[in-house]
PDB file of C-alpha atoms and ligand atoms in Angstrom:
ATOM      1  CA  MET A   1      -1.098  12.956 -10.986  1.00  0.00           C
ATOM      2  CA  ALA A   2       0.513  10.261 -13.153  1.00  0.00           C
ATOM      3  CA  ASP A   3      -0.399  11.344 -16.676  1.00  0.00           C
ATOM      4  CA  GLY A   4      -1.567   8.493 -18.855  1.00  0.00           C
ATOM      5  CA  VAL A   5      -1.191   5.690 -16.319  1.00  0.00           C
ATOM      6  CA  ARG A   6      -4.370   4.098 -15.025  1.00  0.00           C
ATOM      7  CA  ILE A   7      -5.261   0.929 -13.173  1.00  0.00           C
ATOM      8  CA  HIS A   8      -8.688  -0.458 -13.921  1.00  0.00           C
ATOM      9  CA  VAL A   9     -10.301  -2.922 -11.516  1.00  0.00           C
ATOM     10  CA  THR A  10     -12.236  -5.496 -13.522  1.00  0.00           C
ATOM     11  CA  LYS A  11     -15.349  -7.244 -12.232  1.00  0.00           C
ATOM     12  CA  ASP A  12     -14.280 -10.409 -10.395  1.00  0.00           C
ATOM     13  CA  GLY A  13     -11.043 -10.257 -12.340  1.00  0.00           C
ATOM     14  CA  PRO A  14      -7.581  -8.715 -12.504  1.00  0.00           C
ATOM     15  CA  TYR A  15      -6.164  -5.210 -12.590  1.00  0.00           C
ATOM     16  CA  VAL A  16      -5.651  -3.830 -16.074  1.00  0.00           C
ATOM     17  CA  VAL A  17      -2.708  -1.430 -16.070  1.00  0.00           C
ATOM     18  CA  ARG A  18      -2.652   1.024 -18.976  1.00  0.00           C
ATOM     19  CA  GLY A  19       0.389   3.203 -19.562  1.00  0.00           C
ATOM     20  CA  ALA A  20       4.059   2.361 -19.201  1.00  0.00           C
ATOM     21  CA  VAL A  21       4.928   2.262 -15.522  1.00  0.00           C
ATOM     22  CA  PRO A  22       7.829   0.646 -13.617  1.00  0.00           C
ATOM     23  CA  ILE A  23       6.883  -2.434 -11.598  1.00  0.00           C
ATOM     24  CA  ALA A  24       9.383  -3.783  -9.057  1.00  0.00           C
ATOM     25  CA  ARG A  25       9.536  -5.761  -5.849  1.00  0.00           C
ATOM     26  CA  GLN A  26       9.529  -3.625  -2.729  1.00  0.00           C
ATOM     27  CA  THR A  27      10.649  -5.481   0.379  1.00  0.00           C
ATOM     28  CA  ILE A  28      10.059  -4.363   3.945  1.00  0.00           C
ATOM     29  CA  VAL A  29      13.430  -4.162   5.730  1.00  0.00           C
ATOM     30  CA  THR A  30      13.449  -4.852   9.462  1.00  0.00           C
ATOM     31  CA  ASP A  31      16.055  -4.040  12.101  1.00  0.00           C
ATOM     32  CA  GLU A  32      17.500  -6.177  14.893  1.00  0.00           C
ATOM     33  CA  ARG A  33      14.308  -5.657  16.891  1.00  0.00           C
ATOM     34  CA  SER A  34      12.258  -6.952  13.933  1.00  0.00           C
ATOM     35  CA  GLU A  35      10.743  -3.500  13.428  1.00  0.00           C
ATOM     36  CA  SER A  36       9.961  -2.248   9.914  1.00  0.00           C
ATOM     37  CA  VAL A  37      12.426   0.545   9.181  1.00  0.00           C
ATOM     38  CA  ALA A  38      13.005   0.890   5.415  1.00  0.00           C
ATOM     39  CA  TRP A  39      12.127  -0.270   1.915  1.00  0.00           C
ATOM     40  CA  ARG A  40      14.450  -2.180  -0.394  1.00  0.00           C
ATOM     41  CA  GLU A  41      13.728  -2.173  -4.113  1.00  0.00           C
ATOM     42  CA  GLY A  42      14.338  -5.484  -5.879  1.00  0.00           C
ATOM     43  CA  GLU A  43      13.876  -6.963  -9.318  1.00  0.00           C
ATOM     44  CA  SER A  44      11.940  -5.075 -11.938  1.00  0.00           C
ATOM     45  CA  LEU A  45       9.526  -6.345 -14.538  1.00  0.00           C
ATOM     46  CA  PRO A  46       9.992  -5.259 -18.152  1.00  0.00           C
ATOM     47  CA  VAL A  47       8.110  -1.995 -18.675  1.00  0.00           C
ATOM     48  CA  LYS A  48       5.220  -2.503 -21.107  1.00  0.00           C
ATOM     49  CA  PRO A  49       2.572  -0.163 -22.516  1.00  0.00           C
ATOM     50  CA  SER A  50      -0.026  -2.215 -20.633  1.00  0.00           C
ATOM     51  CA  CYS A  51      -0.250  -5.344 -18.535  1.00  0.00           C
ATOM     52  CA  ILE A  52      -2.739  -7.368 -16.509  1.00  0.00           C
ATOM     53  CA  LEU A  53      -1.954  -8.048 -12.857  1.00  0.00           C
ATOM     54  CA  CYS A  54      -3.473 -10.774 -10.674  1.00  0.00           C
ATOM     55  CA  ARG A  55      -6.050  -9.623  -8.121  1.00  0.00           C
ATOM     56  CA  CYS A  56      -7.401 -12.971  -6.901  1.00  0.00           C
ATOM     57  CA  GLY A  57      -4.117 -14.409  -5.629  1.00  0.00           C
ATOM     58  CA  ALA A  58      -4.537 -17.692  -7.541  1.00  0.00           C
ATOM     59  CA  SER A  59      -2.477 -17.029 -10.678  1.00  0.00           C
ATOM     60  CA  GLU A  60       0.412 -19.378 -11.392  1.00  0.00           C
ATOM     61  CA  SER A  61       2.154 -16.518 -13.194  1.00  0.00           C
ATOM     62  CA  LYS A  62       2.125 -13.869 -10.486  1.00  0.00           C
ATOM     63  CA  PRO A  63       2.264 -10.983 -10.571  1.00  0.00           C
ATOM     64  CA  TYR A  64       0.479 -11.378 -13.906  1.00  0.00           C
ATOM     65  CA  CYS A  65      -3.006 -12.770 -14.350  1.00  0.00           C
ATOM     66  CA  ASP A  66      -3.291 -16.196 -15.969  1.00  0.00           C
ATOM     67  CA  GLY A  67      -7.074 -16.438 -15.929  1.00  0.00           C
ATOM     68  CA  SER A  68      -7.237 -18.449 -12.699  1.00  0.00           C
ATOM     69  CA  HIS A  69      -9.823 -16.073 -11.228  1.00  0.00           C
ATOM     70  CA  ALA A  70     -12.472 -17.651 -13.454  1.00  0.00           C
ATOM     71  CA  LEU A  71     -11.673 -21.211 -12.368  1.00  0.00           C
ATOM     72  CA  ALA A  72     -11.411 -20.123  -8.732  1.00  0.00           C
ATOM     73  CA  GLY A  73     -14.801 -18.395  -8.855  1.00  0.00           C
ATOM     74  CA  PHE A  74     -13.191 -15.249  -7.484  1.00  0.00           C
ATOM     75  CA  ASP A  75     -15.596 -12.775  -5.897  1.00  0.00           C
ATOM     76  CA  GLY A  76     -13.851  -9.460  -6.355  1.00  0.00           C
ATOM     77  CA  THR A  77     -16.749  -7.283  -5.309  1.00  0.00           C
ATOM     78  CA  GLU A  78     -15.521  -3.794  -4.515  1.00  0.00           C
ATOM     79  CA  THR A  79     -16.592  -2.702  -1.048  1.00  0.00           C
ATOM     80  CA  ALA A  80     -14.400   0.349  -0.413  1.00  0.00           C
ATOM     81  CA  PRO A  81     -16.233   3.679  -0.279  1.00  0.00           C
ATOM     82  CA  PHE A  82     -15.406   6.484  -2.712  1.00  0.00           C
ATOM     83  CA  VAL A  83     -14.640   8.883   0.125  1.00  0.00           C
ATOM     84  CA  PRO A  84     -11.649  11.255  -0.060  1.00  0.00           C
ATOM     85  CA  TYR A  85      -8.937  10.640   2.505  1.00  0.00           C
ATOM     86  CA  ASP A  86      -9.490  14.019   4.148  1.00  0.00           C
ATOM     87  CA  GLU A  87     -13.043  12.985   4.996  1.00  0.00           C
ATOM     88  CA  ALA A  88     -12.390   9.336   5.861  1.00  0.00           C
ATOM     89  CA  ALA A  89      -9.368   9.879   8.105  1.00  0.00           C
ATOM     90  CA  VAL A  90      -9.483  10.772  11.791  1.00  0.00           C
ATOM     91  CA  ALA A  91      -7.239  13.618  12.974  1.00  0.00           C
ATOM     92  CA  ILE A  92      -5.142  12.913  16.072  1.00  0.00           C
ATOM     93  CA  GLU A  93      -4.070  16.377  17.134  1.00  0.00           C
ATOM     94  CA  GLY A  94      -0.846  16.762  19.073  1.00  0.00           C
ATOM     95  CA  PRO A  95       0.971  19.804  20.384  1.00  0.00           C
ATOM     96  CA  ARG A  96       3.485  19.851  17.454  1.00  0.00           C
ATOM     97  CA  ILE A  97       1.942  17.843  14.611  1.00  0.00           C
ATOM     98  CA  VAL A  98      -1.336  16.259  13.512  1.00  0.00           C
ATOM     99  CA  LEU A  99      -1.515  12.563  12.595  1.00  0.00           C
ATOM    100  CA  MET A 100      -4.244  11.658  10.098  1.00  0.00           C
ATOM    101  CA  ASP A 101      -5.389   8.030  10.359  1.00  0.00           C
ATOM    102  CA  GLN A 102      -7.679   5.983   8.099  1.00  0.00           C
ATOM    103  CA  VAL A 103      -7.590   2.554   9.691  1.00  0.00           C
ATOM    104  CA  ASP A 104      -9.608   0.589   7.125  1.00  0.00           C
ATOM    105  CA  ILE A 105      -6.849   0.906   4.495  1.00  0.00           C
ATOM    106  CA  CYS A 106      -4.050  -0.359   6.757  1.00  0.00           C
ATOM    107  CA  ALA A 107      -1.755  -2.762   4.865  1.00  0.00           C
ATOM    108  CA  ASP A 108      -0.067  -3.886   8.102  1.00  0.00           C
ATOM    109  CA  ALA A 109       3.455  -2.951   7.010  1.00  0.00           C
ATOM    110  CA  ARG A 110       4.149  -1.833  10.597  1.00  0.00           C
ATOM    111  CA  PHE A 111       6.392   1.185   9.982  1.00  0.00           C
ATOM    112  CA  CYS A 112       4.254   3.156  12.429  1.00  0.00           C
ATOM    113  CA  ALA A 113       5.727   1.330  15.429  1.00  0.00           C
ATOM    114  CA  ALA A 114       9.432   1.219  14.585  1.00  0.00           C
ATOM    115  CA  LYS A 115      10.702   4.126  16.664  1.00  0.00           C
ATOM    116  CA  GLY A 116       7.752   4.647  18.927  1.00  0.00           C
ATOM    117  CA  ARG A 117       4.115   4.214  18.057  1.00  0.00           C
ATOM    118  CA  ALA A 118       3.131   7.176  15.922  1.00  0.00           C
ATOM    119  CA  TRP A 119      -0.293   7.499  17.561  1.00  0.00           C
ATOM    120  CA  HIS A 120       1.408   7.897  20.953  1.00  0.00           C
ATOM    121  CA  ARG A 121       4.338   9.993  19.702  1.00  0.00           C
ATOM    122  CA  VAL A 122       1.948  12.554  18.234  1.00  0.00           C
ATOM    123  CA  GLU A 123       0.766  13.420  21.722  1.00  0.00           C
ATOM    124  CA  ARG A 124       4.267  14.324  22.928  1.00  0.00           C
ATOM    125  CA  ASP A 125       5.605  17.864  22.977  1.00  0.00           C
ATOM    126  CA  ASP A 126       9.169  17.325  21.767  1.00  0.00           C
ATOM    127  CA  GLU A 127      10.898  17.680  18.399  1.00  0.00           C
ATOM    128  CA  GLU A 128      12.135  14.091  18.233  1.00  0.00           C
ATOM    129  CA  SER A 129       8.584  12.782  18.496  1.00  0.00           C
ATOM    130  CA  ARG A 130       7.377  15.193  15.825  1.00  0.00           C
ATOM    131  CA  GLU A 131      10.090  13.957  13.445  1.00  0.00           C
ATOM    132  CA  ILE A 132       9.291  10.316  14.204  1.00  0.00           C
ATOM    133  CA  VAL A 133       5.620  10.900  13.378  1.00  0.00           C
ATOM    134  CA  ILE A 134       6.609  12.406  10.014  1.00  0.00           C
ATOM    135  CA  GLU A 135       9.147   9.670   9.204  1.00  0.00           C
ATOM    136  CA  GLU A 136       6.859   6.778  10.125  1.00  0.00           C
ATOM    137  CA  SER A 137       3.912   8.309   8.257  1.00  0.00           C
ATOM    138  CA  ASP A 138       6.003   8.831   5.124  1.00  0.00           C
ATOM    139  CA  LEU A 139       7.061   5.155   5.114  1.00  0.00           C
ATOM    140  CA  CYS A 140       3.457   3.932   5.326  1.00  0.00           C
ATOM    141  CA  PRO A 141       2.703   2.405   1.897  1.00  0.00           C
ATOM    142  CA  SER A 142      -1.070   2.626   2.052  1.00  0.00           C
ATOM    143  CA  GLY A 143      -1.190   6.220   3.189  1.00  0.00           C
ATOM    144  CA  ARG A 144      -3.198   5.179   6.244  1.00  0.00           C
ATOM    145  CA  TYR A 145      -1.085   7.668   8.154  1.00  0.00           C
ATOM    146  CA  THR A 146      -0.261  11.170   7.013  1.00  0.00           C
ATOM    147  CA  ALA A 147       1.525  13.815   9.053  1.00  0.00           C
ATOM    148  CA  VAL A 148       0.169  17.367   8.848  1.00  0.00           C
ATOM    149  CA  GLU A 149       1.836  20.434  10.300  1.00  0.00           C
ATOM    150  CA  LEU A 150      -0.194  22.677  12.597  1.00  0.00           C
ATOM    151  CA  ASP A 151      -0.312  25.265   9.783  1.00  0.00           C
ATOM    152  CA  GLY A 152      -1.938  22.705   7.495  1.00  0.00           C
ATOM    153  CA  THR A 153       1.145  21.718   5.469  1.00  0.00           C
ATOM    154  CA  VAL A 154       0.770  18.066   4.493  1.00  0.00           C
ATOM    155  CA  HIS A 155       3.809  15.770   4.471  1.00  0.00           C
ATOM    156  CA  GLU A 156       3.920  13.340   1.568  1.00  0.00           C
ATOM    157  CA  PRO A 157       6.929  11.322   0.379  1.00  0.00           C
ATOM    158  CA  ALA A 158       8.224  12.138  -3.115  1.00  0.00           C
ATOM    159  CA  LEU A 159       6.983   9.175  -5.152  1.00  0.00           C
ATOM    160  CA  ALA A 160       7.225   8.911  -8.930  1.00  0.00           C
ATOM    161  CA  PRO A 161       4.548   6.848 -10.682  1.00  0.00           C
ATOM    162  CA  ALA A 162       5.361   3.185 -10.045  1.00  0.00           C
ATOM    163  CA  ILE A 163       3.881  -0.057  -8.777  1.00  0.00           C
ATOM    164  CA  GLY A 164       5.593  -2.001  -6.004  1.00  0.00           C
ATOM    165  CA  LEU A 165       5.084  -5.690  -5.337  1.00  0.00           C
ATOM    166  CA  VAL A 166       5.276  -5.701  -1.552  1.00  0.00           C
ATOM    167  CA  GLU A 167       7.217  -8.488   0.143  1.00  0.00           C
ATOM    168  CA  ASP A 168       7.170  -8.910   3.914  1.00  0.00           C
ATOM    169  CA  PRO A 169       9.797 -11.522   4.909  1.00  0.00           C
ATOM    170  CA  LYS A 170       9.378 -10.829   8.612  1.00  0.00           C
ATOM    171  CA  ALA A 171       5.725 -11.858   8.449  1.00  0.00           C
ATOM    172  CA  GLY A 172       6.592 -14.570   5.911  1.00  0.00           C
ATOM    173  CA  VAL A 173       4.179 -13.246   3.307  1.00  0.00           C
ATOM    174  CA  SER A 174       3.819 -11.217   0.157  1.00  0.00           C
ATOM    175  CA  GLY A 175       1.702  -8.116   0.356  1.00  0.00           C
ATOM    176  CA  PRO A 176      -0.316  -5.767  -1.828  1.00  0.00           C
ATOM    177  CA  LEU A 177       0.419  -3.700  -4.911  1.00  0.00           C
ATOM    178  CA  TRP A 178       1.929  -0.433  -3.692  1.00  0.00           C
ATOM    179  CA  VAL A 179       0.613   2.116  -6.156  1.00  0.00           C
ATOM    180  CA  GLN A 180       2.720   5.255  -6.094  1.00  0.00           C
ATOM    181  CA  GLY A 181       2.740   8.702  -7.585  1.00  0.00           C
ATOM    182  CA  GLY A 182      -0.918   9.548  -8.091  1.00  0.00           C
ATOM    183  CA  ILE A 183      -1.893   6.775 -10.514  1.00  0.00           C
ATOM    184  CA  VAL A 184      -5.625   6.815 -11.212  1.00  0.00           C
ATOM    185  CA  VAL A 185      -7.501   3.702 -10.060  1.00  0.00           C
ATOM    186  CA  THR A 186     -10.937   3.111 -11.537  1.00  0.00           C
ATOM    187  CA  SER A 187     -13.582   0.678 -10.354  1.00  0.00           C
ATOM    188  CA  ALA A 188     -15.221  -1.971 -12.516  1.00  0.00           C
ATOM    189  CA  ASP A 189     -18.037   0.447 -13.357  1.00  0.00           C
ATOM    190  CA  GLY A 190     -15.535   3.111 -14.408  1.00  0.00           C
ATOM    191  CA  THR A 191     -15.838   5.329 -11.328  1.00  0.00           C
ATOM    192  CA  PRO A 192     -12.441   6.694 -10.281  1.00  0.00           C
ATOM    193  CA  TYR A 193     -11.361   6.330  -6.674  1.00  0.00           C
ATOM    194  CA  PRO A 194     -10.003   9.477  -5.027  1.00  0.00           C
ATOM    195  CA  VAL A 195      -6.478   9.896  -6.416  1.00  0.00           C
ATOM    196  CA  ARG A 196      -3.682   9.731  -3.877  1.00  0.00           C
ATOM    197  CA  ASN A 197       0.102   9.765  -3.875  1.00  0.00           C
ATOM    198  CA  ARG A 198       0.132   6.247  -2.396  1.00  0.00           C
ATOM    199  CA  VAL A 199      -2.402   3.471  -2.039  1.00  0.00           C
ATOM    200  CA  THR A 200      -2.167  -0.286  -1.639  1.00  0.00           C
ATOM    201  CA  LEU A 201      -4.310  -2.606  -3.736  1.00  0.00           C
ATOM    202  CA  CYS A 202      -5.162  -6.138  -2.616  1.00  0.00           C
ATOM    203  CA  ARG A 203      -3.597  -8.895  -4.701  1.00  0.00           C
ATOM    204  CA  CYS A 204      -4.275 -11.824  -2.381  1.00  0.00           C
ATOM    205  CA  GLY A 205      -7.999 -11.719  -3.080  1.00  0.00           C
ATOM    206  CA  LYS A 206      -8.955 -11.755   0.607  1.00  0.00           C
ATOM    207  CA  SER A 207      -9.393  -8.113   1.611  1.00  0.00           C
ATOM    208  CA  ALA A 208     -12.733  -7.075   3.045  1.00  0.00           C
ATOM    209  CA  ASN A 209     -12.114  -3.577   1.663  1.00  0.00           C
ATOM    210  CA  LYS A 210     -11.529  -4.345  -2.015  1.00  0.00           C
ATOM    211  CA  PRO A 211      -9.891  -3.143  -4.097  1.00  0.00           C
ATOM    212  CA  PHE A 212      -7.691  -1.860  -1.278  1.00  0.00           C
ATOM    213  CA  CYS A 213      -5.569  -4.035   0.997  1.00  0.00           C
ATOM    214  CA  ASP A 214      -6.708  -4.347   4.601  1.00  0.00           C
ATOM    215  CA  GLY A 215      -3.811  -6.472   5.880  1.00  0.00           C
ATOM    216  CA  THR A 216      -5.620  -9.818   5.528  1.00  0.00           C
ATOM    217  CA  HIS A 217      -2.772 -11.160   3.346  1.00  0.00           C
ATOM    218  CA  ILE A 218      -0.842 -11.880   6.557  1.00  0.00           C
ATOM    219  CA  GLU A 219      -3.557 -14.082   8.046  1.00  0.00           C
ATOM    220  CA  ALA A 220      -4.032 -15.660   4.606  1.00  0.00           C
ATOM    221  CA  GLY A 221      -0.307 -16.456   4.270  1.00  0.00           C
ATOM    222  CA  PHE A 222      -0.220 -14.989   0.770  1.00  0.00           C
ATOM    223  CA  ASP A 223       2.947 -15.799  -1.189  1.00  0.00           C
ATOM    224  CA  ASP A 224       3.589 -14.612  -4.739  1.00  0.00           C
ATOM    225  CA  GLY A 225       6.575 -16.930  -5.028  1.00  0.00           C
ATOM    226  CA  ALA A 226       9.198 -14.595  -3.606  1.00  0.00           C
ATOM    227  CA  ILE A 227       8.815 -15.773  -0.009  1.00  0.00           C
ATOM    228  CA  ASN A 228       9.146 -19.536  -0.384  1.00  0.00           C
ATOM    229  CA  GLY A 229      11.166 -19.508  -3.564  1.00  0.00           C
ATOM    230  CA  SER A 230       8.576 -20.809  -6.011  1.00  0.00           C
ATOM    231  CA  GLU A 231       9.226 -17.992  -8.446  1.00  0.00           C
ATOM    232  CA  SER A 232       6.921 -17.767 -11.405  1.00  0.00           C
ATOM    233  CA  ALA A 233       8.323 -17.914 -14.915  1.00  0.00           C
ATOM    234  CA  THR A 234       7.706 -14.234 -15.463  1.00  0.00           C
ATOM    235  CA  TRP A 235      10.857 -12.930 -13.763  1.00  0.00           C
TER     236      TRP A 235
HETATM  237  S1  FES B   1      -2.910  -8.069  -0.335  1.00  0.00           S
HETATM  238 FE1  FES B   1      -3.397  -7.212   1.612  1.00  0.00          FE
HETATM  239  S2  FES B   1      -5.394  -7.966   1.994  1.00  0.00           S
HETATM  240 FE2  FES B   1      -4.942  -8.794   0.020  1.00  0.00          FE
END
């Protein structure tokens, strides 16, 4: 768990980040087939003891909040259940590995299809497929997918506490906040969500599974300024 760092979801408002934590752009890298294959870390924001990040998608100072949620009449009602991943995810059991899948938190980063669709690969009885399932699951920012060995050993990428501002040039959009390293996220009423090594929080304001991203930012064409070059003054 990330000691001292917390993200508080405010009612119809922004995320309040308490505790010094690195915040940097994280861009999805695609290969010649346009498949998502890696992450590239970009510019960093100055590390502060606390900051307030936009959740509605309307701020002119993204990734920070500028109060636009009030003018926009943002409805940030939290609809995600407080159910631990182990209970919410479905287990796809293969001969060499188990793929855990919680579809409602999918951030549509598409790493799960790069080398062979993980949900098909898991059913194969060969070592290459097992390794692909692990690799693709580890790259998944939301933690929708997790690979679990047959003896119960869970694969998780080594992530230090940090917040990534996801950019998806292939889809032509910006994405969610990629919250890494076990940072506690609390709801507007103070209830903590189950703590995970990786989650993605909606910052376009359009998710139907708030506060988590559900991939709607692609349909919404969300751009924090990095995609079409209208950078805010905060970088
Ligand atoms: S950022 Fe993904 S749905 Fe809002």
